[in-house]
Amino acid sequence: MSDPRQTAVIVLAAGEGTRMKSSIPKMLHTIGGRSLLDHAVRAARGISPAHLEVVVRYERDRVSEHVLSLDDGVIIADQDEIAGTGRAVECGLQALPADFAGTVVVTMGDVPLLTADTLAGLVDAHLATHSAATVITATPADPTGYGRVVRGIDGAVEAIVEQKDATEAQRAIQEVNSGLYAFDAVMLREALAQVGTDNAQGEKYLTDVVAIARSRGLAVQAHLIADLWQTEGVNDKVQLARLGAELNRRTVEAAMREGAIVIDPATTWIDADVTIGHDTVVHPGTQIHGATTIGRDCVIGPDTTLIDVEVADGASVVRSQVELAVIGPRATVGPFSYLRPGTRLGAEGKIGGFVETKNAQIGDGAKVPHLTYCGDATIGEGANIGAGTIFANYDGITKEHTDVGAYSFVGSNSVIVAPRDIGAGSYVAAGSAVVSDVGPGQLAVTRAAQRNIDGWVARRRSGTRTDQAAHQANAAAAEAKLAEQPGAVAPGDDWAAADAKEAQR
Ligand code: UD1
Ligand code: CA
């Protein structure tokens, strides 16, 4: 027989979740950047059980593949066609070693705020009281829909009655079953064998185990917890958003306790896996998702979205969208830029306003300050990419790469047609279309020479405001030239002298 103090956790995830009205299985919907099932499996793993199982049926392949991608130590148990939480646990027990005689903890795949600490507290209470079953219960303001906890005159738990099977008097009970339990494995196996399906839903209820244990004179405890959120399940998309908002509130609070400065927690969304260093300021309207890590003393936001981004100490990202990118120490991004996957910005580098980057390695101290598309490029240390530069990386068939060497200077409004190699320490003149490589120290100029055609406006735009402006400017220039000549009298300077001069003619 196995060690009676061993623990197995069975996470129930076989239900269809019809009320979600979704093509995605309920368990795979996410809050805080993790699926509901991911939250449930992590809490279960957090008590280091000897066995961890997930019971599946609806969309079994999709759900089990997802679970194994999160934690390949999970045992997948299949529920058969008999419905109900009791049958689900029975199928789970069949996948455990036949002689398992420890504690079986049952949790639900759709209760995402439950923590490992709460489960550990449940197991401790269960073992300390030598109970056959211990049920986590709660007293929500509105108990509708939950199973009610029926207590005897001595206060001991007698039974759990489902809403649909409850009498009027039982429905008035405030204390509800959270669906989270610890059971003695041997008792559970025996009791489930006796549970039938004679109830309003025609299902094999796990909750019936409670009355069976009591009828055999065994102890059943309620483990009442105050944090109702940890017992709340997701049944529809309203609850998904509600629990998502509460999880976020908890995550943002934890980030602040770890030293982040969050200006407006109400408009800041931080996923559960994110880490933020001391004194980094997160401004309003910012979403930080996935496996993002942010160093110390950074400025993030306002109105910024980071998805799987690594931000080093002292960097700033303002009003920008960044995905799968690495931002170096003291580098600056934004406002209004879009950094796509594969962007790496070096230490003290700059990506300014209205810049889009993709698969771009931008060296230490290099600058891409304004209005640029920088795709499939490597930019050397200290290089400067002028306003409006386009890295033309796509010819309609293939994507090609461009290298710009260290300390090179690409003039504004240039198009660099890839594949291209712009050597270190070179210049590209503003407005060039660069279609061949540039060597170190060279200046590349590809634009046509400028021609100025005199009198064009007077001839072709005669009488327009433009023409008038040209006349005024030409007249002013002529007067200025006259005034420069020695002995000349500026008009308005001395009208009497000018008149006298005129009279002498
Ligand atoms: C269940 C409890 C109820 C409790 C409530 C708490 C029973 C009979 N009722 O009701 O007392 O107040 O949870 O949220 O247990 N599942 C399976 N296989 C099945 C049916 C369900 O794996 O055949 C899984 C679901 O995927 C889900 C969980 O069990 O994760 C709960 O199922 P659900 O149908 O939501 O149970 P409730 O009716 O809410
Ligand atoms: Ca439920």
XYZ file of C-alpha atoms and ligand atoms in Angstrom:
545
model
C 0.000 0.000 0.000
C 1.249 3.484 -0.798
C 2.139 6.053 1.833
C -1.144 7.243 3.379
C 0.229 10.781 3.586
C 0.793 10.980 -0.173
C -1.422 13.342 -2.115
C -2.956 13.047 -5.553
C -4.746 15.970 -7.198
C -7.506 15.327 -9.711
C -8.410 18.409 -11.763
C -11.819 18.066 -13.432
C -11.846 19.397 -16.983
C -14.149 17.113 -18.947
C -17.207 19.362 -19.066
C -18.285 21.053 -22.278
C -18.889 24.535 -20.927
C -21.930 25.140 -23.136
C -22.695 28.476 -21.476
C -19.458 29.921 -22.872
C -21.021 29.799 -26.382
C -17.586 29.387 -27.896
C -15.676 27.249 -30.378
C -12.771 27.291 -27.927
C -13.089 24.720 -25.103
C -13.887 26.581 -21.875
C -10.696 25.419 -20.149
C -8.556 27.020 -22.860
C -9.997 30.521 -22.485
C -7.434 32.791 -20.879
C -7.205 35.377 -18.145
C -3.955 37.042 -17.153
C -2.211 35.445 -20.134
C -2.815 31.859 -18.988
C -5.615 29.435 -19.766
C -8.101 28.660 -17.009
C -6.649 25.161 -16.918
C -3.103 26.517 -16.666
C -4.107 28.431 -13.521
C -5.741 25.281 -12.088
C -2.786 23.003 -12.908
C -0.260 25.449 -11.412
C -2.219 25.670 -8.150
C -2.350 21.860 -8.019
C 1.365 21.505 -8.855
C 2.075 24.046 -6.130
C 1.334 21.511 -3.383
C 3.831 19.049 -4.940
C 1.458 16.084 -5.187
C 2.768 12.582 -5.838
C 0.272 12.360 -8.708
C -1.384 15.133 -10.711
C -4.199 14.241 -13.064
C -6.478 16.130 -15.389
C -9.752 14.447 -16.355
C -10.793 15.227 -19.943
C -13.568 14.345 -22.338
C -14.952 17.316 -24.298
C -12.373 18.209 -27.018
C -10.105 15.720 -25.281
C -7.196 15.920 -27.748
C -7.064 19.693 -27.788
C -7.381 19.974 -24.014
C -4.899 17.207 -23.192
C -2.327 18.479 -25.681
C -2.602 21.895 -24.055
C -2.167 20.448 -20.545
C 0.906 18.434 -21.531
C 2.455 21.482 -23.171
C 2.165 23.251 -19.804
C 3.278 20.400 -17.590
C 4.375 17.082 -19.084
C 4.224 15.411 -15.683
C 0.414 15.490 -15.691
C -1.479 12.218 -16.104
C -4.388 12.529 -18.528
C -7.455 10.532 -17.463
C -10.365 10.053 -19.840
C -13.942 10.271 -18.634
C -16.352 7.872 -20.344
C -19.926 8.558 -21.483
C -21.353 8.549 -17.951
C -21.809 12.189 -16.977
C -21.184 14.017 -13.747
C -18.433 15.177 -11.434
C -18.615 11.883 -9.498
C -17.965 9.860 -12.642
C -15.150 12.226 -13.592
C -13.409 11.562 -10.266
C -14.042 7.822 -10.589
C -12.301 7.848 -13.973
C -9.470 9.822 -12.398
C -9.100 7.254 -9.616
C -8.827 4.476 -12.190
C -5.751 6.168 -13.622
C -4.030 6.268 -10.190
C -2.044 3.294 -8.832
C -4.627 0.732 -7.611
C -3.162 0.757 -4.106
C -3.128 4.543 -3.720
C -4.357 5.165 -0.174
C -3.424 8.775 0.541
C -5.372 11.987 0.171
C -7.213 12.772 -3.059
C -7.642 16.494 -3.674
C -10.288 17.379 -6.257
C -10.254 20.765 -7.992
C -11.977 22.212 -11.032
C -10.297 23.307 -14.228
C -12.480 26.392 -14.436
C -11.715 27.918 -11.003
C -8.672 30.061 -11.898
C -8.049 32.193 -8.794
C -7.514 29.285 -6.424
C -3.989 29.309 -4.989
C -1.641 26.546 -3.921
C -1.645 28.057 -0.411
C -5.381 27.523 -0.134
C -5.045 23.915 -1.310
C -2.225 23.323 1.161
C -4.458 24.739 3.927
C -7.229 22.354 2.843
C -4.938 19.325 3.008
C -3.535 20.374 6.404
C -7.047 20.808 7.854
C -8.136 17.489 6.352
C -5.220 15.550 7.817
C -5.304 17.348 11.184
C -8.959 16.414 11.733
C -8.579 12.839 10.391
C -11.614 13.471 8.206
C -12.905 11.191 5.476
C -13.796 14.268 3.424
C -13.120 17.999 3.732
C -14.987 20.455 1.526
C -14.003 24.066 0.877
C -17.132 26.098 1.421
C -17.974 29.789 1.099
C -20.884 32.104 1.760
C -21.352 34.311 -1.303
C -23.969 37.082 -1.320
C -25.889 35.170 -3.978
C -25.680 31.381 -3.621
C -27.826 30.694 -6.723
C -26.540 27.836 -8.865
C -24.196 26.334 -6.317
C -24.641 23.146 -4.327
C -25.777 23.977 -0.758
C -24.029 22.684 2.334
C -26.586 21.032 4.608
C -25.491 20.895 8.240
C -27.068 18.825 11.038
C -28.207 20.209 14.396
C -24.700 19.597 15.773
C -23.320 21.777 12.952
C -21.621 18.854 11.209
C -21.837 18.676 7.413
C -24.558 16.153 6.500
C -24.909 16.498 2.753
C -24.444 18.702 -0.296
C -27.583 19.303 -2.328
C -27.466 20.682 -5.869
C -29.554 23.780 -6.659
C -31.686 21.793 -9.082
C -32.430 19.103 -6.478
C -32.815 21.374 -3.448
C -35.992 22.039 -1.517
C -37.151 25.617 -0.936
C -35.664 25.496 2.580
C -32.326 24.141 1.296
C -32.110 26.873 -1.322
C -32.241 29.409 1.509
C -28.918 28.064 2.836
C -26.112 30.587 2.290
C -23.163 28.244 2.599
C -22.181 26.705 -0.725
C -19.930 23.957 -2.040
C -16.938 25.403 -3.855
C -16.272 22.132 -5.677
C -12.832 21.847 -4.057
C -12.264 18.890 -1.737
C -9.844 16.586 0.043
C -10.893 12.938 0.400
C -9.508 9.804 1.930
C -8.768 7.751 -1.206
C -10.049 4.433 0.099
C -13.338 5.929 1.326
C -13.746 7.864 -1.950
C -13.366 4.747 -4.124
C -15.912 2.838 -2.067
C -18.419 5.665 -1.809
C -18.326 6.525 -5.539
C -19.184 2.902 -6.330
C -22.460 3.520 -4.471
C -23.362 6.845 -6.093
C -26.250 6.632 -8.568
C -27.660 9.025 -11.156
C -31.161 9.442 -9.716
C -31.266 13.242 -9.630
C -32.537 16.243 -11.580
C -29.622 16.111 -14.057
C -29.308 12.315 -14.347
C -25.618 12.636 -13.476
C -23.301 10.883 -11.094
C -22.657 13.638 -8.527
C -19.392 13.791 -6.611
C -21.289 15.701 -3.948
C -23.283 12.567 -3.052
C -20.109 11.131 -1.506
C -20.624 13.442 1.471
C -23.934 11.883 2.547
C -22.557 8.373 1.966
C -19.546 9.051 4.202
C -21.839 10.452 6.890
C -24.160 7.433 6.722
C -21.105 5.296 7.493
C -20.364 7.418 10.535
C -17.263 9.053 9.033
C -16.197 12.633 9.707
C -16.839 15.294 7.041
C -15.506 18.814 7.605
C -16.274 22.105 5.961
C -13.237 24.319 5.392
C -14.824 27.754 5.111
C -12.672 30.311 3.304
C -13.168 34.064 3.283
C -11.696 34.834 -0.152
C -14.724 34.059 -2.321
C -12.812 34.756 -5.528
C -10.783 31.602 -5.028
C -13.905 29.482 -5.254
C -15.564 31.240 -8.186
C -15.787 29.284 -11.418
C -16.086 30.513 -14.986
C -19.317 29.402 -16.610
C -19.816 32.189 -19.151
C -17.976 35.118 -20.693
C -19.308 37.566 -18.119
C -17.592 35.576 -15.372
C -14.492 35.252 -17.548
C -14.168 39.060 -17.647
C -15.068 39.421 -13.970
C -12.423 36.965 -12.827
C -9.956 38.368 -15.360
C -10.355 41.839 -13.843
C -9.904 40.533 -10.313
C -6.839 38.521 -11.273
C -5.401 41.667 -12.864
C -6.125 43.685 -9.745
C -4.172 41.100 -7.728
C -1.295 40.962 -10.229
C -0.927 44.761 -10.398
C -0.997 44.948 -6.615
C 1.706 42.261 -6.392
C 3.843 44.180 -8.932
C 3.592 47.327 -6.790
C 4.513 45.342 -3.671
C 7.568 44.133 -5.601
C 8.613 47.745 -6.259
C 6.962 48.865 -9.515
C 5.289 52.302 -9.602
C 1.877 51.945 -11.242
C 0.230 55.324 -11.771
C -3.256 54.001 -12.541
C -3.922 50.382 -11.549
C -7.435 50.617 -13.024
C -6.181 51.037 -16.610
C -3.065 48.878 -16.327
C -3.198 45.237 -17.391
C -0.373 42.945 -16.378
C -0.263 39.220 -17.141
C 0.563 36.737 -14.427
C 4.037 35.841 -15.781
C 5.339 39.411 -16.108
C 8.168 40.724 -13.908
C 8.888 44.429 -13.343
C 11.942 45.879 -11.595
C 12.136 48.447 -8.800
C 11.067 52.012 -9.547
C 9.954 51.300 -13.071
C 7.013 53.617 -13.748
C 4.017 52.165 -15.563
C 1.793 54.942 -16.937
C -1.971 54.672 -17.573
C -3.439 52.657 -20.411
C -0.611 50.119 -20.554
C -0.912 46.364 -21.203
C 2.026 44.121 -20.369
C 1.496 40.615 -21.660
C 3.018 37.164 -21.904
C 6.554 36.477 -20.748
C 7.555 40.136 -20.614
C 10.366 41.091 -18.254
C 11.112 44.720 -17.440
C 14.196 45.906 -15.576
C 14.615 48.677 -13.012
C 14.073 52.416 -13.497
C 12.241 52.075 -16.801
C 9.353 54.186 -18.080
C 6.562 52.216 -19.735
C 3.533 53.940 -21.254
C 1.222 55.699 -21.340
C -0.852 53.709 -23.836
C 1.725 51.042 -24.545
C 1.330 47.327 -25.262
C 4.208 44.923 -24.653
C 3.884 41.250 -25.625
C 6.782 38.913 -24.755
C 9.290 41.740 -24.557
C 12.569 42.026 -22.658
C 13.201 45.582 -21.476
C 16.564 46.279 -19.823
C 17.208 48.717 -16.947
C 16.579 52.397 -17.550
C 14.857 52.017 -20.929
C 11.678 53.840 -21.913
C 8.816 52.793 -24.168
C 6.183 55.463 -24.727
C 2.852 55.076 -26.600
C 4.053 52.126 -28.616
C 3.184 48.530 -29.562
C 6.010 46.028 -29.074
C 6.023 42.283 -29.618
C 8.790 39.664 -29.206
C 11.508 42.291 -29.011
C 14.517 43.061 -26.843
C 15.127 46.645 -25.721
C 18.590 47.392 -24.388
C 19.632 49.351 -21.299
C 18.735 53.069 -21.391
C 17.347 52.723 -24.919
C 14.283 54.781 -25.866
C 11.261 53.854 -27.960
C 8.385 56.012 -29.156
C 6.114 57.788 -29.006
C 3.942 56.056 -31.621
C 6.145 53.239 -32.855
C 5.494 49.605 -33.750
C 8.207 47.071 -32.935
C 7.469 43.681 -34.441
C 9.031 40.294 -33.685
C 12.802 40.027 -33.958
C 13.550 43.644 -33.099
C 16.636 44.083 -30.894
C 17.571 47.582 -29.858
C 21.048 48.018 -28.368
C 22.128 49.917 -25.278
C 21.206 53.612 -25.498
C 19.761 53.045 -28.956
C 16.791 55.052 -30.127
C 13.647 54.199 -32.049
C 11.725 57.445 -32.217
C 8.269 58.357 -33.509
C 6.298 56.595 -36.258
C 8.895 53.902 -36.841
C 8.054 50.294 -37.712
C 10.709 47.638 -37.187
C 10.716 43.899 -37.853
C 13.573 41.418 -37.544
C 15.906 44.373 -37.062
C 19.066 44.408 -34.961
C 19.838 47.997 -34.093
C 23.263 48.441 -32.490
C 24.332 50.237 -29.330
C 23.744 53.961 -29.578
C 22.263 53.656 -33.095
C 19.309 55.892 -33.916
C 16.219 55.412 -36.039
C 14.499 58.585 -34.900
C 11.631 59.365 -37.287
C 9.127 57.888 -39.756
C 11.030 54.807 -40.893
C 10.278 51.242 -41.937
C 13.188 49.106 -40.832
C 12.599 45.444 -41.746
C 15.195 42.666 -42.052
C 18.151 44.887 -41.234
C 21.248 44.988 -39.095
C 22.299 48.487 -38.125
C 25.737 48.968 -36.647
C 26.713 50.777 -33.494
C 26.220 54.542 -33.562
C 24.665 54.628 -37.044
C 21.982 57.228 -37.779
C 19.031 56.507 -40.026
C 17.486 59.734 -41.334
C 13.799 60.616 -41.230
C 11.619 58.765 -43.684
C 14.121 56.054 -44.616
C 12.582 52.875 -46.019
C 14.326 49.521 -45.946
C 12.666 47.945 -49.006
C 13.032 44.323 -47.940
C 10.380 42.649 -50.090
C 10.286 42.326 -53.860
C 6.962 40.514 -53.933
C 8.608 37.089 -53.767
C 11.384 37.036 -51.195
C 12.424 39.073 -48.160
C 16.029 40.243 -48.202
C 18.410 41.619 -45.600
C 20.304 44.910 -45.380
C 23.400 45.716 -43.357
C 24.276 49.251 -42.358
C 27.774 49.502 -40.843
C 28.820 51.270 -37.658
C 28.633 55.080 -37.531
C 27.151 55.317 -41.023
C 24.692 58.054 -41.826
C 21.697 57.422 -44.030
C 20.167 60.692 -45.266
C 16.473 61.435 -44.946
C 13.944 59.952 -47.329
C 16.236 57.291 -48.718
C 15.082 53.921 -49.995
C 17.524 51.089 -49.462
C 16.630 48.224 -51.759
C 17.631 44.897 -50.166
C 19.767 42.836 -50.226
C 22.211 45.672 -49.570
C 25.439 46.267 -47.728
C 26.112 49.815 -46.603
C 29.675 49.825 -45.281
C 30.842 51.143 -41.947
C 31.520 54.876 -41.808
C 29.672 55.705 -45.031
C 27.069 58.257 -46.073
C 23.924 58.007 -48.161
C 22.732 61.362 -49.478
C 19.196 62.412 -48.612
C 16.564 61.280 -51.085
C 18.637 58.474 -52.587
C 17.317 55.179 -53.902
C 20.189 52.852 -53.046
C 20.325 49.871 -55.403
C 23.981 48.930 -55.138
C 26.304 48.421 -52.190
C 28.182 51.315 -50.593
C 31.758 50.853 -49.382
C 33.256 52.168 -46.137
C 33.929 55.888 -46.285
C 31.943 56.439 -49.513
C 29.049 58.829 -50.124
C 26.265 57.340 -52.225
C 24.105 59.803 -54.173
C 21.504 58.552 -56.590
C 19.177 61.490 -57.038
C 18.964 63.719 -60.178
C 20.734 67.120 -60.093
C 18.480 70.043 -59.182
C 17.396 72.562 -61.881
C 15.851 75.999 -61.023
C 13.755 77.508 -63.849
C 13.554 81.306 -63.630
C 10.175 83.004 -64.059
C 8.237 79.750 -64.243
C 5.568 80.893 -61.754
C 5.057 84.241 -63.473
C 4.506 82.446 -66.794
C 2.507 79.438 -65.718
C 0.718 80.625 -62.555
C 0.232 84.264 -63.336
C -2.112 86.185 -60.986
C -2.213 83.545 -58.291
C -1.347 84.192 -54.655
C 1.832 82.273 -55.345
C 2.698 84.646 -58.165
C 1.976 87.686 -55.917
C 4.189 86.233 -53.202
C 6.981 85.710 -55.740
C 6.664 89.330 -56.920
C 6.802 90.657 -53.372
C 9.780 88.503 -52.512
C 11.635 89.505 -55.682
C 10.843 93.190 -55.065
C 12.042 92.968 -51.474
C 15.226 91.242 -52.599
C 15.835 93.960 -55.213
C 15.318 96.724 -52.641
C 17.629 95.001 -50.196
C 20.274 94.807 -52.911
C 19.807 98.525 -53.706
C 20.100 99.411 -50.025
C 23.451 97.632 -49.844
C 24.941 99.982 -52.487
C 26.990 102.837 -50.976
C 25.153 106.203 -50.992
C 21.816 104.599 -51.599
C 18.855 105.793 -49.534
C 16.566 103.207 -48.182
C 12.889 103.914 -48.929
C 11.006 105.298 -45.909
C 14.312 106.178 -44.307
C 14.516 109.754 -45.489
C 11.682 110.674 -47.877
C 12.719 114.331 -48.149
C 16.204 113.410 -49.376
C 14.771 110.894 -51.820
C 12.327 113.455 -53.204
C 15.111 115.980 -53.639
C 17.197 113.404 -55.536
C 14.224 112.678 -57.797
C 13.672 116.413 -58.459
C 17.307 116.837 -59.613
C 16.761 114.330 -62.495
C -20.446 21.720 -9.144
C -20.940 21.050 -7.853
C -21.651 22.105 -6.989
C -20.700 23.232 -6.689
C -20.150 23.817 -7.992
C -19.070 24.798 -7.675
C -21.489 18.739 -8.394
C -22.562 17.780 -8.672
N -21.853 19.995 -8.186
O -21.592 22.145 -9.864
O -22.079 21.518 -5.770
O -21.372 24.242 -5.966
O -19.576 22.779 -8.810
O -18.641 25.453 -8.825
O -20.343 18.354 -8.334
N -16.924 18.097 -15.020
C -16.331 16.958 -15.521
N -17.120 15.947 -15.918
C -18.467 16.012 -15.868
C -19.077 17.186 -15.347
C -18.259 18.214 -14.914
O -15.116 16.871 -15.597
O -19.118 15.046 -16.262
C -16.049 19.203 -14.589
C -16.278 20.460 -15.393
O -15.438 20.498 -16.511
C -15.942 21.543 -14.396
C -16.337 20.922 -13.065
O -16.368 19.552 -13.272
O -14.595 21.830 -14.347
C -17.654 21.437 -12.544
O -18.651 21.108 -13.446
P -19.966 21.959 -13.554
O -20.864 21.315 -14.519
O -19.604 23.389 -13.794
O -20.553 21.783 -12.076
P -21.601 22.695 -11.390
O -22.940 22.403 -11.916
O -21.127 24.084 -11.411
Ca -19.434 25.293 -12.550
